[in-house]
mmCIF file of C-alpha atoms in Angstrom:
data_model
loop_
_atom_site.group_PDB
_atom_site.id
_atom_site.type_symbol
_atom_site.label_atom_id
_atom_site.label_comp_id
_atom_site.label_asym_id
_atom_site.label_seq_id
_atom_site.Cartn_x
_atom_site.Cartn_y
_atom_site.Cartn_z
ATOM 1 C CA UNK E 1 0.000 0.000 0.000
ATOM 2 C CA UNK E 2 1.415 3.137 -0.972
ATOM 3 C CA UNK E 3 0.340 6.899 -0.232
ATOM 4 C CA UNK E 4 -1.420 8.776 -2.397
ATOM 5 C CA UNK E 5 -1.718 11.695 -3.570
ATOM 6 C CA UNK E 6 -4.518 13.473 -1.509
ATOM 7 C CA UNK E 7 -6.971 14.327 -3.846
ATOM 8 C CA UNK E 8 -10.150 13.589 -1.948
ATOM 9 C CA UNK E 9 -11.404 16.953 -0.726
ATOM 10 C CA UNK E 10 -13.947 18.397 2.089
ATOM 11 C CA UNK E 11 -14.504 21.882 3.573
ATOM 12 C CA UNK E 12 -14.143 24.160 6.726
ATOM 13 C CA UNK E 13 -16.778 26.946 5.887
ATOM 14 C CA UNK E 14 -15.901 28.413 2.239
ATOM 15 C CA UNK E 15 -12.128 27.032 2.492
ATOM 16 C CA UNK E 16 -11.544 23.554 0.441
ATOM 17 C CA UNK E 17 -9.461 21.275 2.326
ATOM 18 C CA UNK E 18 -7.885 17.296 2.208
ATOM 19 C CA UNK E 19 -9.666 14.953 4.179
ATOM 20 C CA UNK E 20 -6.549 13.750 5.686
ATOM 21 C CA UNK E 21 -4.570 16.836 7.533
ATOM 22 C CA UNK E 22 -2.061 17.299 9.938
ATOM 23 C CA UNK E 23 -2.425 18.168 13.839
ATOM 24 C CA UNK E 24 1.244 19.582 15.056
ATOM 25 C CA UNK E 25 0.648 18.699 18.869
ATOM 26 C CA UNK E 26 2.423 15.912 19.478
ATOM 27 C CA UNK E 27 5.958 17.786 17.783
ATOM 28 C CA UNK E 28 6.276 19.686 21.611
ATOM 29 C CA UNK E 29 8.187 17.680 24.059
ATOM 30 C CA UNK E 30 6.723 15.046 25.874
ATOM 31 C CA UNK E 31 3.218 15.950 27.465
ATOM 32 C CA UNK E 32 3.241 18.566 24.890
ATOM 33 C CA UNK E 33 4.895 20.375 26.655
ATOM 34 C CA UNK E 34 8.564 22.192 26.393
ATOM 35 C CA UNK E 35 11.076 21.579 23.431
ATOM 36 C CA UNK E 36 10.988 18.107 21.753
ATOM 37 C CA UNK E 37 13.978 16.317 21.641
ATOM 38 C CA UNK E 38 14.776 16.600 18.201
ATOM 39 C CA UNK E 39 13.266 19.829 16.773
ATOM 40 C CA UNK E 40 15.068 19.162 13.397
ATOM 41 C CA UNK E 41 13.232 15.541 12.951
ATOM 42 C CA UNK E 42 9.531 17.876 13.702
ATOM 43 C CA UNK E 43 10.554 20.539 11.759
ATOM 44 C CA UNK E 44 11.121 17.771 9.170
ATOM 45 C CA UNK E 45 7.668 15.929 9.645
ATOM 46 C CA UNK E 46 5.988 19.377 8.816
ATOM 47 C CA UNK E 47 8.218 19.537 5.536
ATOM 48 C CA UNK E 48 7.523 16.305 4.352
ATOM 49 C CA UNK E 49 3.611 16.383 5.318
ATOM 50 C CA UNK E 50 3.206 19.489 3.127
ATOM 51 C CA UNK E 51 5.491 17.365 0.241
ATOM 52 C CA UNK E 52 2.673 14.680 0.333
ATOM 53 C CA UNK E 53 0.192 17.096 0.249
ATOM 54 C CA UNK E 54 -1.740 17.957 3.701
ATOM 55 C CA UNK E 55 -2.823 21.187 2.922
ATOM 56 C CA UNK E 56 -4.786 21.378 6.922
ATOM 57 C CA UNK E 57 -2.342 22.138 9.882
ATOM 58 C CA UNK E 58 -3.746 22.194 13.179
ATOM 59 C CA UNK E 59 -1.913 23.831 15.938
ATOM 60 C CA UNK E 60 -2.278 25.809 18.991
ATOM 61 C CA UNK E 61 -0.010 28.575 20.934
ATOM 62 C CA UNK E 62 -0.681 26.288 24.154
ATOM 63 C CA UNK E 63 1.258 23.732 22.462
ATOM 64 C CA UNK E 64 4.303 23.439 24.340
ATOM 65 C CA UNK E 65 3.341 26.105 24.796
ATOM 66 C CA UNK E 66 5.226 28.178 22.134
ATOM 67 C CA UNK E 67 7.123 25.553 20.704
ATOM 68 C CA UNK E 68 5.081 24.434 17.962
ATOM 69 C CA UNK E 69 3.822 27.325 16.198
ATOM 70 C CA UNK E 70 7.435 28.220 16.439
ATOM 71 C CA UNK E 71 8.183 24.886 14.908
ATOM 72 C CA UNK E 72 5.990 25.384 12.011
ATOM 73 C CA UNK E 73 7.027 28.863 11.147
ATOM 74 C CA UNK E 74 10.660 27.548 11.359
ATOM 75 C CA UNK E 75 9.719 24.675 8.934
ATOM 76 C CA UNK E 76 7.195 26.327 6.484
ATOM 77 C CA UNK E 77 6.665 30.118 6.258
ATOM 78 C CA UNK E 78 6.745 31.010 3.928
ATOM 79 C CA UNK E 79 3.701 29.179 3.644
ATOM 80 C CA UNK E 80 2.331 27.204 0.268
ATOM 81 C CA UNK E 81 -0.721 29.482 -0.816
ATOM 82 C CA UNK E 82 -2.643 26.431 -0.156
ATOM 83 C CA UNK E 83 -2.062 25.736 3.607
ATOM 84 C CA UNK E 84 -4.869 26.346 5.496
ATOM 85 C CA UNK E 85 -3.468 27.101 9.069
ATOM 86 C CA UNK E 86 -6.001 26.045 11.598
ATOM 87 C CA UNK E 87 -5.559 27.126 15.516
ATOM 88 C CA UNK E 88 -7.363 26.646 18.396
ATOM 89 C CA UNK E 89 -7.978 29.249 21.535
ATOM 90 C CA UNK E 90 -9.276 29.199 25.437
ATOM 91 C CA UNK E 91 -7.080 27.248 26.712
ATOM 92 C CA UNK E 92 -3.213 28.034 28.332
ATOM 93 C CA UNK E 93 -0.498 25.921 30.448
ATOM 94 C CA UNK E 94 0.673 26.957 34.033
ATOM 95 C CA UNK E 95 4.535 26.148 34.280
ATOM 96 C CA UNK E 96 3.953 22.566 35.553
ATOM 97 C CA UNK E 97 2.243 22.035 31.700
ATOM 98 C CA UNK E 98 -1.196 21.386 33.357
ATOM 99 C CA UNK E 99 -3.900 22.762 31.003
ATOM 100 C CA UNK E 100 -5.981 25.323 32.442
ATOM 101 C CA UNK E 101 -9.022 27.393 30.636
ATOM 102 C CA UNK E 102 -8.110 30.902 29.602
ATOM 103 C CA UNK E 103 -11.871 32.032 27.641
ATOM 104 C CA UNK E 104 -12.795 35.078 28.624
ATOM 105 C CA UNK E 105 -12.976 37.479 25.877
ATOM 106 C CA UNK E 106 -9.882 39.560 26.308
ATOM 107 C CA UNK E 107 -7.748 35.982 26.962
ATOM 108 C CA UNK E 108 -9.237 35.032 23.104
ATOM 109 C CA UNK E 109 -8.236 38.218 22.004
ATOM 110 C CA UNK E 110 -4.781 38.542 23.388
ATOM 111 C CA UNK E 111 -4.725 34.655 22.130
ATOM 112 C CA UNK E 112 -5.057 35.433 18.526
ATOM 113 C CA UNK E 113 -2.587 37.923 18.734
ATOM 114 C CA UNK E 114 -0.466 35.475 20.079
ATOM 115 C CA UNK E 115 -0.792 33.275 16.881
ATOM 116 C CA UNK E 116 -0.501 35.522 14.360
ATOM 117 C CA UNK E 117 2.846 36.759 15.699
ATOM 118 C CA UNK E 118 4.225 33.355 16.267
ATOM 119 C CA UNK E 119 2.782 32.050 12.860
ATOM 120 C CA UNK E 120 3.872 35.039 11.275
ATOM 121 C CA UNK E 121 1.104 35.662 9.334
ATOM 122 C CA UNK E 122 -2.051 38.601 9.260
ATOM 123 C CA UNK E 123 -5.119 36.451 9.333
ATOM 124 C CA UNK E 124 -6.058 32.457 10.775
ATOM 125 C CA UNK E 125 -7.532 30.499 8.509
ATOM 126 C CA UNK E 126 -9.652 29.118 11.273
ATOM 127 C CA UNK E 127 -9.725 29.646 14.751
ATOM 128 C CA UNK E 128 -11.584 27.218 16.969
ATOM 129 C CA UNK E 129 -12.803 28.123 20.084
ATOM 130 C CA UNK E 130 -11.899 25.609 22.402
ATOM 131 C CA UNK E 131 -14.961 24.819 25.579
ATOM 132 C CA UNK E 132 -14.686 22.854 28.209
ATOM 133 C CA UNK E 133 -18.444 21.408 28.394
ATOM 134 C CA UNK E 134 -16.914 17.736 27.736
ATOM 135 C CA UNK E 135 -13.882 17.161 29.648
ATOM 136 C CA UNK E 136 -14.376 19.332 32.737
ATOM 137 C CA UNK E 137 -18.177 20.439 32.816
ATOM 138 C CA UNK E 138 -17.983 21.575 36.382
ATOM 139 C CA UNK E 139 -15.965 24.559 35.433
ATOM 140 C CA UNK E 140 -17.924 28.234 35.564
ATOM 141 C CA UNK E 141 -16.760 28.837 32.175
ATOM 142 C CA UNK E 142 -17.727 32.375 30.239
ATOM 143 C CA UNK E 143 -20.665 32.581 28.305
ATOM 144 C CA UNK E 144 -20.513 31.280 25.013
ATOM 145 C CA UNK E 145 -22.319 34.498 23.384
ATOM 146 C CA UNK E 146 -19.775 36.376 24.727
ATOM 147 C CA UNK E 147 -17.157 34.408 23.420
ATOM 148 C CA UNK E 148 -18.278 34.511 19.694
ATOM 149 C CA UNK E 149 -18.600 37.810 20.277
ATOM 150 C CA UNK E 150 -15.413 38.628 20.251
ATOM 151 C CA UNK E 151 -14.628 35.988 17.485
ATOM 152 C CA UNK E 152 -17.527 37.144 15.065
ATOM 153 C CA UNK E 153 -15.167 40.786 15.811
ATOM 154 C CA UNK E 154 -12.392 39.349 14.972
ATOM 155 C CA UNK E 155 -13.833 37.879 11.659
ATOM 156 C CA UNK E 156 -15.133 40.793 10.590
ATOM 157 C CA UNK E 157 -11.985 42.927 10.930
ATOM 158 C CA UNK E 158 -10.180 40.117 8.648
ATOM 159 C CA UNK E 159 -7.889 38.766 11.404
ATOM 160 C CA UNK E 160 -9.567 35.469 11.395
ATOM 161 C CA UNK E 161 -11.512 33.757 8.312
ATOM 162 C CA UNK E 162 -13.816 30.670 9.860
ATOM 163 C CA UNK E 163 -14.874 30.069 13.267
ATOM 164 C CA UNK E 164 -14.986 26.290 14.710
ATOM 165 C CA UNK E 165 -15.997 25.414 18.267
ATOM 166 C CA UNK E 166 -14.383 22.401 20.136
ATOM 167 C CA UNK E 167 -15.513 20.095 23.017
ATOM 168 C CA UNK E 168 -18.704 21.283 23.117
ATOM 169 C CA UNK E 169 -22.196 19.043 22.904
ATOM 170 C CA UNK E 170 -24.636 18.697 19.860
ATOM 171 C CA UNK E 171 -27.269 21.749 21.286
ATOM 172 C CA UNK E 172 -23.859 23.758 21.537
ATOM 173 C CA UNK E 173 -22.757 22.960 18.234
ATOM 174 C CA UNK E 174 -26.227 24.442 17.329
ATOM 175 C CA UNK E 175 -26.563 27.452 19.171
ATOM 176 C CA UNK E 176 -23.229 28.614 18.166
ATOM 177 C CA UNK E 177 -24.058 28.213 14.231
ATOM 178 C CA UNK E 178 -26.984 30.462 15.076
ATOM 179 C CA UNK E 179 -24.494 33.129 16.760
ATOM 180 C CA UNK E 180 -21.214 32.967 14.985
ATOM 181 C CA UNK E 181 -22.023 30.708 11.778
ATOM 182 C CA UNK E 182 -19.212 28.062 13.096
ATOM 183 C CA UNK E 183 -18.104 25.867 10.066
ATOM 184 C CA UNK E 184 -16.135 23.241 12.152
ATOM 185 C CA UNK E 185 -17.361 20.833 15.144
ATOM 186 C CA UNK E 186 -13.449 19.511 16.789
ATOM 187 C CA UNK E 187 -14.928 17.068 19.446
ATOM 188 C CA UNK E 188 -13.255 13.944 20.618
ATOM 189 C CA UNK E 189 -14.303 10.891 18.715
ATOM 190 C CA UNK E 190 -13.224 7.359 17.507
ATOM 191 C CA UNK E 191 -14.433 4.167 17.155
ATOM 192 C CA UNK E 192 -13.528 2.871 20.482
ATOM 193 C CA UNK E 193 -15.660 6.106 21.804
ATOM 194 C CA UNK E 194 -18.472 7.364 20.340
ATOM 195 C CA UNK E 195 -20.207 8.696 23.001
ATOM 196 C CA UNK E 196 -19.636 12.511 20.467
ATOM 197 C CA UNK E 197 -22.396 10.774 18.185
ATOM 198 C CA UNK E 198 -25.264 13.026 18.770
ATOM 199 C CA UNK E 199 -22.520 16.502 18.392
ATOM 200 C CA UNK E 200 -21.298 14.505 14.906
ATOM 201 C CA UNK E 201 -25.074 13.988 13.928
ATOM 202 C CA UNK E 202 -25.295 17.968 14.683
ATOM 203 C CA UNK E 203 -22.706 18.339 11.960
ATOM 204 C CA UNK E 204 -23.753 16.480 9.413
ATOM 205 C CA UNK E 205 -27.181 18.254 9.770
ATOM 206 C CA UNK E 206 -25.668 21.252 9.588
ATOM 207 C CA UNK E 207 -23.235 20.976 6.760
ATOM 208 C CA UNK E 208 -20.479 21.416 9.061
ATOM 209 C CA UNK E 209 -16.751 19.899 9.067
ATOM 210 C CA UNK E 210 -15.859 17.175 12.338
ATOM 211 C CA UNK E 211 -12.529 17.104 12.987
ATOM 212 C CA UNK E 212 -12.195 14.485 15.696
ATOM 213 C CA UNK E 213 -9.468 14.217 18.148
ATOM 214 C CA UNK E 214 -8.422 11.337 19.769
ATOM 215 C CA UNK E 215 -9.273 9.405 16.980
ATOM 216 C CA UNK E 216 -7.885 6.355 17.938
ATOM 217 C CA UNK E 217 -8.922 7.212 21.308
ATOM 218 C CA UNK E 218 -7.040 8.754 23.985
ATOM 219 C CA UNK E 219 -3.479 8.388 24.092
ATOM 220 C CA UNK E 220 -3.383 9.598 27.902
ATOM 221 C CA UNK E 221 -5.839 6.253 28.376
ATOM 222 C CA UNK E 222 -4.381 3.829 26.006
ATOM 223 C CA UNK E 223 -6.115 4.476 23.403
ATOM 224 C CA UNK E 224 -3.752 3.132 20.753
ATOM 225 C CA UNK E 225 -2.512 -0.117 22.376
ATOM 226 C CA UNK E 226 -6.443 -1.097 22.326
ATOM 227 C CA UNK E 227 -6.879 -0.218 19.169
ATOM 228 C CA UNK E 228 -3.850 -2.628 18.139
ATOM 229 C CA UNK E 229 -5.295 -5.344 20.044
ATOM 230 C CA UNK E 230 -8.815 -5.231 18.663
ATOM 231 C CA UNK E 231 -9.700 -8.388 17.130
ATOM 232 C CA UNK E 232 -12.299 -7.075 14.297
ATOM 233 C CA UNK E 233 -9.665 -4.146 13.539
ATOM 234 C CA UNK E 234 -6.761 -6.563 13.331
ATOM 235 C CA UNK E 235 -9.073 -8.875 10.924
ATOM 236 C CA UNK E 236 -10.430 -5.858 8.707
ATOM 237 C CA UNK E 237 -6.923 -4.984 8.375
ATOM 238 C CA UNK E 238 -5.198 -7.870 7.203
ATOM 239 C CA UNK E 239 -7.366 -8.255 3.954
ATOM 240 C CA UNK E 240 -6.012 -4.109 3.420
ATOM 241 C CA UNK E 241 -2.236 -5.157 4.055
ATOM 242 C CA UNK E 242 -3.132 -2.492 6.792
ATOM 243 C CA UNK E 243 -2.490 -1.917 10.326
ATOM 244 C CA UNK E 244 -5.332 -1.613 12.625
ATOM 245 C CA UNK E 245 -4.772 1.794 13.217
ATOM 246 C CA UNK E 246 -5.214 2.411 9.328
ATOM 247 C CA UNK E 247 -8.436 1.259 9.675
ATOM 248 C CA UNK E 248 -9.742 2.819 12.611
ATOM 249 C CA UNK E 249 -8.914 5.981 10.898
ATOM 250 C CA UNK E 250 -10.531 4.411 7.462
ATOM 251 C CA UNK E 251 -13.760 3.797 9.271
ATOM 252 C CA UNK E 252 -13.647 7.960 10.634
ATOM 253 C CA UNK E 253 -13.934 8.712 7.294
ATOM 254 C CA UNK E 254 -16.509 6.267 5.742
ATOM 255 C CA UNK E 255 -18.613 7.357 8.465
ATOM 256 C CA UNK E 256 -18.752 11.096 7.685
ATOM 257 C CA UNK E 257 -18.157 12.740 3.859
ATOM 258 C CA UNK E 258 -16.697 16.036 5.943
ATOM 259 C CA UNK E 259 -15.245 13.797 8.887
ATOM 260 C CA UNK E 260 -11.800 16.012 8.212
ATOM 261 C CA UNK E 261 -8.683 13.986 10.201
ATOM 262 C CA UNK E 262 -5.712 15.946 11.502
ATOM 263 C CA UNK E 263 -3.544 12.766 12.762
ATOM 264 C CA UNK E 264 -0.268 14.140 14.950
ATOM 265 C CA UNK E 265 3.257 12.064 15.612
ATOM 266 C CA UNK E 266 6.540 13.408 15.644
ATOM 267 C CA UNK E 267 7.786 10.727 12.730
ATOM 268 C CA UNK E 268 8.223 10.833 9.163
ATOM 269 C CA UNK E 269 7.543 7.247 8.712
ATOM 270 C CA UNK E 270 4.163 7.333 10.792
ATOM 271 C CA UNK E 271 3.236 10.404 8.908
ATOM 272 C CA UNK E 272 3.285 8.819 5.831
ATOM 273 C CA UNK E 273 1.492 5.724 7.449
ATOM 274 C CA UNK E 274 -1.777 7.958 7.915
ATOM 275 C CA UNK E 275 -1.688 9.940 4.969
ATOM 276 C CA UNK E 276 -1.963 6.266 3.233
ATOM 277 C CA UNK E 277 -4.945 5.436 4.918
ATOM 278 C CA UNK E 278 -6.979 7.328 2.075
ATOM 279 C CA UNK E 279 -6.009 4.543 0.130
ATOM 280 C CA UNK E 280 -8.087 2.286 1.839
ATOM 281 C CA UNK E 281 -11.670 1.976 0.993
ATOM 282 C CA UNK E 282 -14.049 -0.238 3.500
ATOM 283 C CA UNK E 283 -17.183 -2.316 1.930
ATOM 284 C CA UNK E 284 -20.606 -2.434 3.650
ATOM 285 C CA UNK E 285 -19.051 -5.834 4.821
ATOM 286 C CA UNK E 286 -16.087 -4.538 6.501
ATOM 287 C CA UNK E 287 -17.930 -1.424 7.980
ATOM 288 C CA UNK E 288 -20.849 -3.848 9.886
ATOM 289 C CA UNK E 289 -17.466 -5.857 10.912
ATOM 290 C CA UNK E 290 -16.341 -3.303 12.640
ATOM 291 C CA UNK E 291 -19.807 -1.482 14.281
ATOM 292 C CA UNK E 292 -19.192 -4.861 16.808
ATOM 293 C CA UNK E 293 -15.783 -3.118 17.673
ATOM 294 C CA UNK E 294 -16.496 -2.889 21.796
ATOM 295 C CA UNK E 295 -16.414 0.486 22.746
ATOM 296 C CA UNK E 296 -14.506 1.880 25.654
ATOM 297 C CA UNK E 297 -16.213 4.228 28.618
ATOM 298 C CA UNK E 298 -16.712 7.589 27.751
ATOM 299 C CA UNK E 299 -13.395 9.111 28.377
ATOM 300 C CA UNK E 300 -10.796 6.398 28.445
#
């Protein structure tokens, strides 16, 4: 199986965009956070990931924090016309690298800022506003109107293009199309955890992009190793020549035609392992397979 060229397209808003992207967070240092090891080998993953063709980078100033975007200007700028640089706001890192919210609307403000500077560039492709309704819904969190607010401000000055939202539920996902016109829905989601259905139903009623993360689960829970273990994965994959990884990610996007995945890893050769995984394309056989796949709690 070999990788091909990446001609199988879906959309954030108005902006055309490969079905199989790039997400830069795993090129900080371990626990995404501080320097990676090697920044020559991720400043080399970016290179080669734009030479095959991802034209979606996903990124974040929190990301290390301010090692990545560093990392991709470093690599890339100046940037193919085609690269759609995607970031993601309301969230920062005290100096032990826990993550901590940072929404209110001056914090999403200064955090734009923060990414165009770094990025070196005048506008964001997309910004996604990133809630905490899913993974911590105890916080007292600012409202969302005021949030896209500021955003919808933003937009119309030119400093950002398209609005997403992120870890938010499916009435969220709705309210915030009425508000802002969001074009992107980046929720966790895989098919060891698809307890995100009803926010990825939301999007496909709404014409909207899903960009799931963790989308071979979570990596801080495992994830991965179960995925590699899975029986119906392991047998889907052998008739592909595939691993079962490849296939999870396969099955993301037979189950969604704007199901947009931005894979991370800090390694050429894995890189070029999920860009290939557009090669593969599952039957109604291998897809009812692989509904039987047990999933995991919500979470883990």
């Amino acid at each position: 199986m070999t990788t091909p060229h990446l001609t199988t397209t879906g959309h954030l808003g108005t902006l055309p965009v490969s079905r199989i992207g790039f997400g830069a967070m795993q090129l900080a240092g371990p626990g995404v956070f501080g320097l990676p090891a090697d920044p020559d080998r991720s400043r080399a993953v970016l290179r080669r990931a734009v030479e095959l063709g991802v034209d979606h980078l996903d990124t974040a100033q929190f990301y290390g924090p301010d090692v990545v975007n560093d990392l991709i200007r470093e690599a890339l700028h100046p940037y193919p016309d085609h690269l759609r640089l995607v970031t993601k706001i309301g969230a920062e890192r005290d100096e032990q690298g826990a993550w901590l919210p940072a929404g209110r609307p001056e914090q999403l403000v200064e955090q734009v800022e923060q990414n165009l500077r770094s990025l070196r560039v005048d506008r964001m492709d997309m910004v996604n506003l990133r809630r905490f309704d899913l993974d911590a819904p105890e916080l007292d969190q600012p409202a969302l109107e005021d949030q896209l607010e500021v955003l919808v401000r933003l937009r119309d000055q030119g400093t950002i293009a398209q609005i997403g939202i992120s870890s938010v539920g499916a009435e969220v996902v709705r309210r915030a199309v009425e508000i802002a016109g969001v074009v992107s829905v980046q929720n966790p989601y895989s098919i060891l955890d698809r307890s995100g259905q009803d926010s990825l139903e939301a999007a496909r009623e709404l014409d909207l992009a899903f960009v799931p993360y963790f989308p071979l689960g979570s990596a801080f829970t495992g994830g991965p190793a179960k995925i590699a273990a899975e029986p119906r994965l392991a047998a889907v994959a052998a008739t592909y020549g595939a691993r079962p990884a490849q296939v999870a990610l396969a099955w993301l996007l037979a189950s969604y035609e704007n199901m947009l995945l931005i894979p991370g890893t800090s390694s050429v050769a894995h890189l070029e392992e999920n860009l290939a995984v557009g090669s593969i394309a599952l039957d109604a056989e291998d897809m009812a397979t692989l509904e039987e796949v047990e999933q995991a709690p919500a979470g883990h």
